[in-house]
Amino acid sequence: MEIVTAHLEQWMRDYYFSTDIDIGSSGVENFSMAELRSLVDLEADAIDKVVFNDSPSCGADGLRRAIAERWGNGDPERVMTTHGSSEIIFLVMQALLRRGDEVVVLDPCYHALRNIAAAIGCELKHWKLRFEDNFVPDIAAIKKLITPRTRMVVVNFPHNPTGATITREQLEELVDAVSAVQAYLVWDSAFAELTYDSEPLPDPSLVYNRCITLGTLSKGYGLAGLRVGWCFAEPELLNQFVHLRDYTTLYLSPLLEVVAQRAIEKADVLLRMRLERARLNLDILNKWLADHQDDVRWVRPRGGVTIFPELRRVDDVDQFCHRLAREYGAMVVPGSCFKQPSHIRLGFGGPTLELQDGLLRLAALLRVCAGEKIATSNYDSHPPIPVH
Ligand SMILES: Cc1ncc(COP(=O)(O)O)c(C=O)c1O
């Protein structure tokens, strides 16, 4: 299988570890083990009791039950845990797609949701979220894209990077359209509980048996480095994913499972802290953006902790982002990682002081670029000085 570079991950490798300020990531501030243990009452003893046995392929019973009780219908048999939701995206596409299959996918979207299907040789049809429409999803448009040939529809709401989402009614319409042609629906709910003006959406795999719903501890719960994700699906589908997993990671470490289970049982505590801060940060961002309207045009997010603004007066946004990282020590993600090169992904889920500092640095470089542009255009507009 030939697969294109995951530009977003390459960008992160280049700058996540070498910059002081992260205003590009799509998650909230991560907890330390000590913070987590005290927030979720995880005794050292529980960790000491872990024996490094093999674990079941779909995950330890207690962990599956905790996931099913919090996000599903209580049935652990419909849960499979993986190393982040990245792993399950890979397994789902490898198990269910073949060359030539028609797949409808959001554009822009998180690279794995598109690139794996493309690498398998599927024919991709793009459901576009358009900046000029304020990134509002057009359900009528996706209904037109879905045909009897459609094998899979892949969506992610709240959406990375735009923060767009759909309503409950629109989700029902979407499920109806997908089920009418008996396609698979991959519902990536990585940001499910990070919402600002609506309740989290219900899990469509509870009403449609060809739906696979993805979740993760990486985004809203401050546990990205724990690498725990999951999916909900019918047990027959999970068996197909396990078949492939036998050749990759086999199962999660029992150590991760103990930590993840307790974190999920107390997920409200973690979520409340981070969502409260995200709301505060969003207000700060809103004010900053109002002060920088000439440079930055944006759409207010309805969920997640990223926005996808356009830099109006920067000619080469990729270079701008490199410069911001190298000279100003702040990381944002260039929109080219999502195939929209005049945009950036700006993350506001981190510590408030870090966001404020990052915005100062971003503003400083925007000012410098505006100055350079004026200087260059002055130069350009003058006739060359004659040389005698
Ligand atoms: C929409 C979406 N899905 C899935 C993932 C994968 O995350 P993880 O593997 O950490 O669960 C990401 C990561 O950014 C994402 O944005």
mmCIF file of C-alpha atoms and ligand atoms in Angstrom:
data_model
loop_
_atom_site.group_PDB
_atom_site.id
_atom_site.type_symbol
_atom_site.label_atom_id
_atom_site.label_comp_id
_atom_site.label_asym_id
_atom_site.label_seq_id
_atom_site.Cartn_x
_atom_site.Cartn_y
_atom_site.Cartn_z
ATOM 1 C CA MET A 1 0.000 0.000 0.000
ATOM 2 C CA GLU A 2 1.376 3.394 -0.978
ATOM 3 C CA ILE A 3 0.213 6.151 1.322
ATOM 4 C CA VAL A 4 0.924 9.875 1.156
ATOM 5 C CA THR A 5 2.819 11.672 3.924
ATOM 6 C CA ALA A 6 0.674 12.729 6.873
ATOM 7 C CA HIS A 7 1.729 16.393 6.610
ATOM 8 C CA LEU A 8 0.112 17.313 9.908
ATOM 9 C CA GLU A 9 2.122 14.691 11.792
ATOM 10 C CA GLN A 10 5.294 15.756 9.989
ATOM 11 C CA TRP A 11 4.614 19.342 11.051
ATOM 12 C CA MET A 12 4.134 18.219 14.633
ATOM 13 C CA ARG A 13 7.407 16.270 14.551
ATOM 14 C CA ASP A 14 9.151 19.406 13.289
ATOM 15 C CA TYR A 15 7.717 21.917 15.754
ATOM 16 C CA TYR A 16 5.718 20.407 18.622
ATOM 17 C CA PHE A 17 8.887 19.609 20.552
ATOM 18 C CA SER A 18 10.991 22.596 19.520
ATOM 19 C CA THR A 19 8.650 25.565 20.143
ATOM 20 C CA ASP A 20 7.783 27.134 23.533
ATOM 21 C CA ILE A 21 4.184 27.889 22.707
ATOM 22 C CA ASP A 22 1.616 25.521 21.283
ATOM 23 C CA ILE A 23 -1.405 27.253 19.774
ATOM 24 C CA GLY A 24 -1.800 24.681 17.032
ATOM 25 C CA SER A 25 -2.791 21.394 18.673
ATOM 26 C CA SER A 26 -6.337 20.082 18.601
ATOM 27 C CA GLY A 27 -6.547 18.947 22.227
ATOM 28 C CA VAL A 28 -6.687 20.475 25.690
ATOM 29 C CA GLU A 29 -3.811 20.730 28.171
ATOM 30 C CA ASN A 30 -2.699 17.252 29.179
ATOM 31 C CA PHE A 31 -2.611 16.120 32.797
ATOM 32 C CA SER A 32 0.407 14.698 34.598
ATOM 33 C CA MET A 33 0.105 11.290 36.215
ATOM 34 C CA ALA A 34 0.117 12.902 39.664
ATOM 35 C CA GLU A 35 -2.692 15.312 38.719
ATOM 36 C CA LEU A 36 -4.693 12.558 37.124
ATOM 37 C CA ARG A 37 -4.282 10.192 40.056
ATOM 38 C CA SER A 38 -5.505 12.763 42.503
ATOM 39 C CA LEU A 39 -8.392 13.971 40.311
ATOM 40 C CA VAL A 40 -9.760 10.491 39.654
ATOM 41 C CA ASP A 41 -8.758 8.850 42.964
ATOM 42 C CA LEU A 42 -6.430 6.340 41.424
ATOM 43 C CA GLU A 43 -4.394 4.835 44.255
ATOM 44 C CA ALA A 44 -0.770 3.845 43.675
ATOM 45 C CA ASP A 45 -1.833 0.457 44.929
ATOM 46 C CA ALA A 46 -4.133 -0.078 41.924
ATOM 47 C CA ILE A 47 -1.164 0.495 39.655
ATOM 48 C CA ASP A 48 1.124 -1.737 41.697
ATOM 49 C CA LYS A 49 -1.384 -4.553 41.365
ATOM 50 C CA VAL A 50 -1.133 -4.574 37.573
ATOM 51 C CA VAL A 51 0.396 -7.787 36.294
ATOM 52 C CA PHE A 52 1.810 -7.498 32.808
ATOM 53 C CA ASN A 53 -0.283 -10.276 31.369
ATOM 54 C CA ASP A 54 -1.709 -10.213 27.874
ATOM 55 C CA SER A 55 -5.034 -8.385 27.656
ATOM 56 C CA PRO A 56 -8.117 -9.299 25.623
ATOM 57 C CA SER A 57 -8.094 -8.140 21.977
ATOM 58 C CA CYS A 58 -11.080 -5.821 22.405
ATOM 59 C CA GLY A 59 -9.915 -4.548 25.794
ATOM 60 C CA ALA A 60 -10.239 -5.519 29.470
ATOM 61 C CA ASP A 61 -13.806 -6.096 30.656
ATOM 62 C CA GLY A 62 -13.759 -3.221 33.135
ATOM 63 C CA LEU A 63 -12.537 -0.722 30.563
ATOM 64 C CA ARG A 64 -15.054 -1.820 27.922
ATOM 65 C CA ARG A 65 -17.826 -1.595 30.499
ATOM 66 C CA ALA A 66 -16.757 1.898 31.580
ATOM 67 C CA ILE A 67 -16.790 3.086 27.941
ATOM 68 C CA ALA A 68 -20.143 1.439 27.239
ATOM 69 C CA GLU A 69 -21.681 2.960 30.337
ATOM 70 C CA ARG A 70 -20.452 6.454 29.686
ATOM 71 C CA TRP A 71 -20.867 6.799 25.911
ATOM 72 C CA GLY A 72 -22.825 3.759 24.721
ATOM 73 C CA ASN A 73 -25.897 1.750 25.742
ATOM 74 C CA GLY A 74 -24.144 -0.115 28.548
ATOM 75 C CA ASP A 75 -23.298 -3.153 26.394
ATOM 76 C CA PRO A 76 -19.513 -3.822 26.547
ATOM 77 C CA GLU A 77 -19.737 -6.353 23.702
ATOM 78 C CA ARG A 78 -20.078 -3.424 21.256
ATOM 79 C CA VAL A 79 -16.795 -1.815 22.368
ATOM 80 C CA MET A 80 -13.253 -2.286 21.114
ATOM 81 C CA THR A 81 -10.348 -0.313 22.591
ATOM 82 C CA THR A 82 -7.284 0.679 20.570
ATOM 83 C CA HIS A 83 -4.118 2.782 20.702
ATOM 84 C CA GLY A 84 -5.840 6.088 20.115
ATOM 85 C CA SER A 85 -8.654 6.371 17.622
ATOM 86 C CA SER A 86 -5.946 6.497 14.929
ATOM 87 C CA GLU A 87 -5.540 2.754 15.223
ATOM 88 C CA ILE A 88 -9.219 2.021 14.858
ATOM 89 C CA ILE A 89 -9.492 4.328 11.819
ATOM 90 C CA PHE A 90 -6.774 2.253 10.187
ATOM 91 C CA LEU A 91 -8.363 -1.082 11.109
ATOM 92 C CA VAL A 92 -11.865 -0.039 10.036
ATOM 93 C CA MET A 93 -10.739 1.130 6.609
ATOM 94 C CA GLN A 94 -8.470 -1.836 6.015
ATOM 95 C CA ALA A 95 -11.183 -4.266 7.036
ATOM 96 C CA LEU A 96 -14.111 -2.756 5.148
ATOM 97 C CA LEU A 97 -12.758 -1.027 2.043
ATOM 98 C CA ARG A 98 -11.379 -2.356 -1.224
ATOM 99 C CA ARG A 99 -9.919 -0.753 -4.347
ATOM 100 C CA GLY A 100 -12.585 1.034 -6.375
ATOM 101 C CA ASP A 101 -15.036 1.486 -3.484
ATOM 102 C CA GLU A 102 -16.784 4.837 -3.376
ATOM 103 C CA VAL A 103 -16.159 6.719 -0.134
ATOM 104 C CA VAL A 104 -17.703 10.057 0.841
ATOM 105 C CA VAL A 105 -15.472 12.094 3.107
ATOM 106 C CA LEU A 106 -15.432 15.575 4.606
ATOM 107 C CA ASP A 107 -13.150 18.163 3.071
ATOM 108 C CA PRO A 108 -11.171 19.500 4.876
ATOM 109 C CA CYS A 109 -10.634 16.690 7.353
ATOM 110 C CA TYR A 110 -8.147 14.984 9.644
ATOM 111 C CA HIS A 111 -5.734 13.293 7.230
ATOM 112 C CA ALA A 112 -6.253 9.670 8.330
ATOM 113 C CA LEU A 113 -9.975 9.870 7.604
ATOM 114 C CA ARG A 114 -9.190 10.474 3.953
ATOM 115 C CA ASN A 115 -5.693 9.205 3.160
ATOM 116 C CA ILE A 116 -6.104 5.578 4.211
ATOM 117 C CA ALA A 117 -9.143 5.144 1.961
ATOM 118 C CA ALA A 118 -7.251 6.862 -0.856
ATOM 119 C CA ALA A 119 -4.250 4.551 -0.360
ATOM 120 C CA ILE A 120 -6.496 1.494 -0.593
ATOM 121 C CA GLY A 121 -7.515 2.798 -4.023
ATOM 122 C CA CYS A 122 -11.012 4.021 -3.157
ATOM 123 C CA GLU A 123 -12.750 6.676 -5.175
ATOM 124 C CA LEU A 124 -13.185 9.654 -2.849
ATOM 125 C CA LYS A 125 -16.092 12.063 -3.085
ATOM 126 C CA HIS A 126 -15.705 15.238 -1.058
ATOM 127 C CA TRP A 127 -18.359 16.777 1.146
ATOM 128 C CA LYS A 128 -17.024 20.310 1.334
ATOM 129 C CA LEU A 129 -17.202 22.599 4.320
ATOM 130 C CA ARG A 130 -16.837 26.005 2.714
ATOM 131 C CA PHE A 131 -15.367 29.031 4.410
ATOM 132 C CA GLU A 132 -17.655 31.305 2.379
ATOM 133 C CA ASP A 133 -20.618 29.424 3.936
ATOM 134 C CA ASN A 134 -19.165 29.880 7.433
ATOM 135 C CA PHE A 135 -18.263 26.177 7.341
ATOM 136 C CA VAL A 136 -21.927 25.325 7.864
ATOM 137 C CA PRO A 137 -22.402 21.696 6.757
ATOM 138 C CA ASP A 138 -24.815 21.363 3.848
ATOM 139 C CA ILE A 139 -26.797 18.158 4.415
ATOM 140 C CA ALA A 140 -28.502 18.432 1.026
ATOM 141 C CA ALA A 141 -25.034 18.376 -0.561
ATOM 142 C CA ILE A 142 -23.941 15.150 1.137
ATOM 143 C CA LYS A 143 -27.232 13.504 0.260
ATOM 144 C CA LYS A 144 -26.451 14.192 -3.393
ATOM 145 C CA LEU A 145 -22.990 12.630 -3.004
ATOM 146 C CA ILE A 146 -24.310 9.387 -1.497
ATOM 147 C CA THR A 147 -25.276 6.853 -4.195
ATOM 148 C CA PRO A 148 -26.094 3.135 -4.272
ATOM 149 C CA ARG A 149 -22.376 2.657 -5.074
ATOM 150 C CA THR A 150 -21.276 4.348 -1.829
ATOM 151 C CA ARG A 151 -19.492 1.898 0.445
ATOM 152 C CA MET A 152 -18.598 4.217 3.317
ATOM 153 C CA VAL A 153 -19.349 7.743 4.570
ATOM 154 C CA VAL A 154 -16.743 9.229 6.907
ATOM 155 C CA VAL A 155 -17.624 12.248 9.028
ATOM 156 C CA ASN A 156 -16.271 13.985 12.098
ATOM 157 C CA PHE A 157 -18.343 16.384 14.213
ATOM 158 C CA PRO A 158 -17.509 18.576 16.033
ATOM 159 C CA HIS A 159 -15.042 18.985 13.250
ATOM 160 C CA ASN A 160 -11.266 19.267 13.216
ATOM 161 C CA PRO A 161 -10.111 21.855 12.151
ATOM 162 C CA THR A 162 -13.141 24.162 11.633
ATOM 163 C CA GLY A 163 -15.142 23.573 14.836
ATOM 164 C CA ALA A 164 -18.291 23.090 12.731
ATOM 165 C CA THR A 165 -21.001 20.656 13.755
ATOM 166 C CA ILE A 166 -24.459 19.443 12.788
ATOM 167 C CA THR A 167 -27.756 19.326 14.660
ATOM 168 C CA ARG A 168 -29.480 16.207 15.985
ATOM 169 C CA GLU A 169 -32.012 16.442 13.188
ATOM 170 C CA GLN A 170 -29.262 16.708 10.581
ATOM 171 C CA LEU A 171 -27.556 13.672 12.092
ATOM 172 C CA GLU A 172 -30.818 11.753 11.723
ATOM 173 C CA GLU A 173 -31.064 12.846 8.080
ATOM 174 C CA LEU A 174 -27.487 11.765 7.507
ATOM 175 C CA VAL A 175 -28.073 8.335 9.052
ATOM 176 C CA ASP A 176 -31.233 7.906 6.938
ATOM 177 C CA ALA A 177 -29.328 8.755 3.770
ATOM 178 C CA VAL A 178 -26.473 6.355 4.587
ATOM 179 C CA SER A 179 -28.753 3.526 5.673
ATOM 180 C CA ALA A 180 -30.896 3.914 2.544
ATOM 181 C CA VAL A 181 -27.927 2.635 0.515
ATOM 182 C CA GLN A 182 -26.643 0.326 3.302
ATOM 183 C CA ALA A 183 -23.228 1.992 3.331
ATOM 184 C CA TYR A 184 -20.990 2.030 6.388
ATOM 185 C CA LEU A 185 -21.028 5.210 8.427
ATOM 186 C CA VAL A 186 -17.796 6.089 10.243
ATOM 187 C CA TRP A 187 -18.770 8.658 12.861
ATOM 188 C CA ASP A 188 -15.634 10.190 14.363
ATOM 189 C CA SER A 189 -16.688 11.734 17.654
ATOM 190 C CA ALA A 190 -13.188 12.626 18.896
ATOM 191 C CA PHE A 191 -14.497 16.015 20.143
ATOM 192 C CA ALA A 192 -17.981 14.821 21.123
ATOM 193 C CA GLU A 193 -18.211 16.460 24.541
ATOM 194 C CA LEU A 194 -16.394 19.687 23.649
ATOM 195 C CA THR A 195 -19.439 21.704 22.607
ATOM 196 C CA TYR A 196 -20.317 25.377 23.208
ATOM 197 C CA ASP A 197 -23.892 25.989 22.167
ATOM 198 C CA SER A 198 -25.500 22.544 22.066
ATOM 199 C CA GLU A 199 -25.603 19.204 23.849
ATOM 200 C CA PRO A 200 -23.250 16.447 22.614
ATOM 201 C CA LEU A 201 -24.790 14.493 19.722
ATOM 202 C CA PRO A 202 -26.117 10.955 20.302
ATOM 203 C CA ASP A 203 -24.173 7.904 19.092
ATOM 204 C CA PRO A 204 -25.564 6.910 15.676
ATOM 205 C CA SER A 205 -24.223 3.341 16.019
ATOM 206 C CA LEU A 206 -27.073 2.765 18.469
ATOM 207 C CA VAL A 207 -29.630 3.201 15.695
ATOM 208 C CA TYR A 208 -27.709 2.009 12.626
ATOM 209 C CA ASN A 209 -25.974 -1.364 12.658
ATOM 210 C CA ARG A 210 -23.468 -0.454 9.922
ATOM 211 C CA CYS A 211 -22.209 2.563 11.859
ATOM 212 C CA ILE A 212 -18.826 2.579 13.584
ATOM 213 C CA THR A 213 -18.500 5.349 16.169
ATOM 214 C CA LEU A 214 -14.994 6.413 17.175
ATOM 215 C CA GLY A 215 -13.940 7.969 20.465
ATOM 216 C CA THR A 216 -10.698 8.900 22.215
ATOM 217 C CA LEU A 217 -9.253 10.158 25.474
ATOM 218 C CA SER A 218 -6.835 12.335 23.481
ATOM 219 C CA LYS A 219 -8.909 15.473 22.918
ATOM 220 C CA GLY A 220 -11.320 16.557 25.648
ATOM 221 C CA TYR A 221 -9.872 14.736 28.654
ATOM 222 C CA GLY A 222 -6.227 15.855 28.661
ATOM 223 C CA LEU A 223 -4.798 12.376 28.112
ATOM 224 C CA ALA A 224 -3.391 12.444 24.579
ATOM 225 C CA GLY A 225 -0.210 10.603 25.534
ATOM 226 C CA LEU A 226 -2.107 7.764 27.177
ATOM 227 C CA ARG A 227 -2.999 6.621 23.636
ATOM 228 C CA VAL A 228 -6.420 5.173 24.396
ATOM 229 C CA GLY A 229 -9.224 5.264 21.851
ATOM 230 C CA TRP A 230 -12.184 3.011 21.076
ATOM 231 C CA CYS A 231 -15.014 2.274 18.746
ATOM 232 C CA PHE A 232 -18.617 1.203 19.130
ATOM 233 C CA ALA A 233 -19.881 -1.259 16.519
ATOM 234 C CA GLU A 234 -21.759 -4.519 16.165
ATOM 235 C CA PRO A 235 -19.726 -7.493 17.463
ATOM 236 C CA GLU A 236 -19.529 -9.025 13.922
ATOM 237 C CA LEU A 237 -17.729 -5.907 12.762
ATOM 238 C CA LEU A 238 -15.434 -5.872 15.797
ATOM 239 C CA ASN A 239 -14.380 -9.437 14.899
ATOM 240 C CA GLN A 240 -13.197 -8.195 11.522
ATOM 241 C CA PHE A 241 -11.122 -5.463 13.179
ATOM 242 C CA VAL A 242 -9.623 -7.959 15.649
ATOM 243 C CA HIS A 243 -8.604 -10.182 12.740
ATOM 244 C CA LEU A 244 -6.348 -7.368 11.492
ATOM 245 C CA ARG A 245 -5.225 -6.328 14.935
ATOM 246 C CA ASP A 246 -3.701 -9.761 15.380
ATOM 247 C CA TYR A 247 -1.024 -8.544 12.955
ATOM 248 C CA THR A 248 -0.415 -5.126 14.518
ATOM 249 C CA THR A 249 -0.728 -4.161 18.180
ATOM 250 C CA LEU A 250 -2.663 -7.211 19.521
ATOM 251 C CA TYR A 251 -4.131 -5.414 22.559
ATOM 252 C CA LEU A 252 -3.645 -2.515 24.981
ATOM 253 C CA SER A 253 -1.245 -2.731 27.903
ATOM 254 C CA PRO A 254 -3.043 -3.643 31.161
ATOM 255 C CA LEU A 255 -1.310 -0.632 32.703
ATOM 256 C CA LEU A 256 -3.037 1.738 30.267
ATOM 257 C CA GLU A 257 -6.298 -0.067 30.797
ATOM 258 C CA VAL A 258 -6.273 0.492 34.554
ATOM 259 C CA VAL A 259 -5.513 4.187 34.153
ATOM 260 C CA ALA A 260 -8.008 4.651 31.308
ATOM 261 C CA GLN A 261 -10.824 2.858 33.120
ATOM 262 C CA ARG A 262 -10.551 5.118 36.153
ATOM 263 C CA ALA A 263 -10.212 8.223 33.991
ATOM 264 C CA ILE A 264 -13.398 7.289 32.120
ATOM 265 C CA GLU A 265 -15.317 6.547 35.310
ATOM 266 C CA LYS A 266 -14.426 10.079 36.437
ATOM 267 C CA ALA A 267 -14.348 11.683 32.989
ATOM 268 C CA ASP A 268 -16.738 14.441 34.079
ATOM 269 C CA VAL A 269 -14.130 15.836 36.450
ATOM 270 C CA LEU A 270 -11.492 16.028 33.713
ATOM 271 C CA LEU A 271 -13.881 17.348 31.096
ATOM 272 C CA ARG A 272 -15.396 20.036 33.326
ATOM 273 C CA MET A 273 -11.982 21.554 34.077
ATOM 274 C CA ARG A 274 -10.838 21.618 30.472
ATOM 275 C CA LEU A 275 -14.137 22.701 28.942
ATOM 276 C CA GLU A 276 -14.450 25.588 31.384
ATOM 277 C CA ARG A 277 -11.027 26.785 30.335
ATOM 278 C CA ALA A 278 -11.762 26.294 26.646
ATOM 279 C CA ARG A 279 -14.798 28.584 27.009
ATOM 280 C CA LEU A 280 -12.686 31.249 28.700
ATOM 281 C CA ASN A 281 -9.995 30.907 26.036
ATOM 282 C CA LEU A 282 -12.572 31.179 23.288
ATOM 283 C CA ASP A 283 -13.673 34.555 24.679
ATOM 284 C CA ILE A 284 -10.048 35.722 24.713
ATOM 285 C CA LEU A 285 -9.611 34.525 21.156
ATOM 286 C CA ASN A 286 -12.809 36.255 20.108
ATOM 287 C CA LYS A 287 -11.519 39.599 21.427
ATOM 288 C CA TRP A 288 -8.133 39.118 19.811
ATOM 289 C CA LEU A 289 -9.740 38.289 16.489
ATOM 290 C CA ALA A 290 -12.004 41.334 16.695
ATOM 291 C CA ASP A 291 -8.846 43.446 17.075
ATOM 292 C CA HIS A 292 -7.202 41.753 14.072
ATOM 293 C CA GLN A 293 -10.031 41.650 11.576
ATOM 294 C CA ASP A 294 -7.924 43.194 8.851
ATOM 295 C CA ASP A 295 -5.490 40.300 9.055
ATOM 296 C CA VAL A 296 -7.592 37.348 10.127
ATOM 297 C CA ARG A 297 -11.062 36.199 9.096
ATOM 298 C CA TRP A 298 -12.611 33.391 11.084
ATOM 299 C CA VAL A 299 -15.728 31.413 11.921
ATOM 300 C CA ARG A 300 -16.645 30.892 15.558
ATOM 301 C CA PRO A 301 -16.406 27.184 16.437
ATOM 302 C CA ARG A 302 -19.420 25.287 17.788
ATOM 303 C CA GLY A 303 -17.250 22.510 19.201
ATOM 304 C CA GLY A 304 -13.702 21.202 19.552
ATOM 305 C CA VAL A 305 -10.813 23.474 20.495
ATOM 306 C CA THR A 306 -9.604 24.645 17.101
ATOM 307 C CA ILE A 307 -10.539 27.329 14.620
ATOM 308 C CA PHE A 308 -9.501 27.502 10.983
ATOM 309 C CA PRO A 309 -9.075 31.181 10.131
ATOM 310 C CA GLU A 310 -7.844 32.667 6.899
ATOM 311 C CA LEU A 311 -4.794 34.935 6.972
ATOM 312 C CA ARG A 312 -5.947 37.657 4.627
ATOM 313 C CA ARG A 313 -2.728 39.550 4.049
ATOM 314 C CA VAL A 314 -0.128 36.801 4.144
ATOM 315 C CA ASP A 315 0.981 35.603 0.714
ATOM 316 C CA ASP A 316 2.679 32.383 1.770
ATOM 317 C CA VAL A 317 1.045 30.970 4.883
ATOM 318 C CA ASP A 318 3.358 27.933 4.998
ATOM 319 C CA GLN A 319 6.400 30.197 5.210
ATOM 320 C CA PHE A 320 4.614 32.353 7.742
ATOM 321 C CA CYS A 321 4.024 29.322 9.987
ATOM 322 C CA HIS A 322 7.648 28.166 9.652
ATOM 323 C CA ARG A 323 8.788 31.648 10.609
ATOM 324 C CA LEU A 324 6.382 31.872 13.546
ATOM 325 C CA ALA A 325 7.805 28.614 14.889
ATOM 326 C CA ARG A 326 11.493 29.285 14.216
ATOM 327 C CA GLU A 327 11.757 32.990 15.001
ATOM 328 C CA TYR A 328 8.901 33.502 17.444
ATOM 329 C CA GLY A 329 8.811 30.076 19.107
ATOM 330 C CA ALA A 330 5.070 29.577 18.591
ATOM 331 C CA MET A 331 3.417 26.718 16.759
ATOM 332 C CA VAL A 332 0.232 26.913 14.699
ATOM 333 C CA VAL A 333 -0.589 24.408 11.939
ATOM 334 C CA PRO A 334 -0.534 25.611 8.319
ATOM 335 C CA GLY A 335 -3.786 25.079 6.453
ATOM 336 C CA SER A 336 -1.859 23.229 3.736
ATOM 337 C CA CYS A 337 -1.950 20.214 6.115
ATOM 338 C CA PHE A 338 -5.695 20.279 5.363
ATOM 339 C CA LYS A 339 -5.224 21.270 1.695
ATOM 340 C CA GLN A 340 -6.326 24.873 2.366
ATOM 341 C CA PRO A 341 -3.124 26.880 2.145
ATOM 342 C CA SER A 342 -4.479 30.334 3.003
ATOM 343 C CA HIS A 343 -5.703 29.147 6.427
ATOM 344 C CA ILE A 344 -4.105 28.148 9.708
ATOM 345 C CA ARG A 345 -5.335 25.854 12.449
ATOM 346 C CA LEU A 346 -5.280 27.696 15.711
ATOM 347 C CA GLY A 347 -5.803 25.668 18.895
ATOM 348 C CA PHE A 348 -7.229 27.267 22.022
ATOM 349 C CA GLY A 349 -7.469 24.270 24.363
ATOM 350 C CA GLY A 350 -4.183 24.883 26.205
ATOM 351 C CA PRO A 351 -3.274 27.002 29.256
ATOM 352 C CA THR A 352 -4.725 30.529 29.040
ATOM 353 C CA LEU A 353 -1.362 32.251 29.550
ATOM 354 C CA GLU A 354 0.149 30.188 26.751
ATOM 355 C CA LEU A 355 -2.697 31.172 24.440
ATOM 356 C CA GLN A 356 -2.274 34.854 25.301
ATOM 357 C CA ASP A 357 1.474 34.685 24.775
ATOM 358 C CA GLY A 358 1.003 32.823 21.492
ATOM 359 C CA LEU A 359 -1.485 35.403 20.226
ATOM 360 C CA LEU A 360 0.984 38.194 21.037
ATOM 361 C CA ARG A 361 3.642 36.427 18.998
ATOM 362 C CA LEU A 362 1.226 35.787 16.159
ATOM 363 C CA ALA A 363 0.196 39.448 16.153
ATOM 364 C CA ALA A 364 3.848 40.511 16.171
ATOM 365 C CA LEU A 365 4.634 38.473 13.066
ATOM 366 C CA LEU A 366 1.449 39.645 11.330
ATOM 367 C CA ARG A 367 2.599 43.239 11.958
ATOM 368 C CA VAL A 368 6.056 42.500 10.615
ATOM 369 C CA CYS A 369 4.593 40.883 7.492
ATOM 370 C CA ALA A 370 2.241 43.815 6.921
ATOM 371 C CA GLY A 371 5.238 46.164 7.253
ATOM 372 C CA GLU A 372 7.323 44.094 4.850
ATOM 373 C CA LYS A 373 4.482 44.085 2.377
ATOM 374 C CA ILE A 374 4.169 47.847 2.517
ATOM 375 C CA ALA A 375 7.920 48.189 2.098
ATOM 376 C CA THR A 376 7.927 45.782 -0.865
ATOM 377 C CA SER A 377 4.908 47.350 -2.517
ATOM 378 C CA ASN A 378 6.450 50.825 -2.141
ATOM 379 C CA TYR A 379 9.545 49.521 -3.794
ATOM 380 C CA ASP A 380 7.540 47.790 -6.526
ATOM 381 C CA SER A 381 5.505 50.861 -7.248
ATOM 382 C CA HIS A 382 8.563 53.021 -7.861
ATOM 383 C CA PRO A 383 10.214 53.002 -11.260
ATOM 384 C CA PRO A 384 13.718 51.567 -11.156
ATOM 385 C CA ILE A 385 16.387 54.156 -10.426
ATOM 386 C CA PRO A 386 18.198 54.841 -13.662
ATOM 387 C CA VAL A 387 21.855 53.863 -13.622
ATOM 388 C CA HIS A 388 24.168 56.257 -15.491
HETATM 389 C C1 LIG B 1 -10.852 14.011 14.050
HETATM 390 C C2 LIG B 1 -9.758 13.184 14.624
HETATM 391 N N1 LIG B 1 -9.918 11.859 14.696
HETATM 392 C C3 LIG B 1 -8.972 11.073 15.215
HETATM 393 C C4 LIG B 1 -7.787 11.605 15.681
HETATM 394 C C5 LIG B 1 -6.750 10.670 16.253
HETATM 395 O O1 LIG B 1 -6.509 10.910 17.587
HETATM 396 P P1 LIG B 1 -5.986 9.811 18.596
HETATM 397 O O2 LIG B 1 -5.314 8.743 17.804
HETATM 398 O O3 LIG B 1 -5.053 10.520 19.500
HETATM 399 O O4 LIG B 1 -7.200 9.280 19.299
HETATM 400 C C6 LIG B 1 -7.568 12.969 15.615
HETATM 401 C C7 LIG B 1 -6.316 13.582 16.071
HETATM 402 O O5 LIG B 1 -6.053 14.745 15.934
HETATM 403 C C8 LIG B 1 -8.590 13.784 15.075
HETATM 404 O O6 LIG B 1 -8.452 15.107 14.994
#
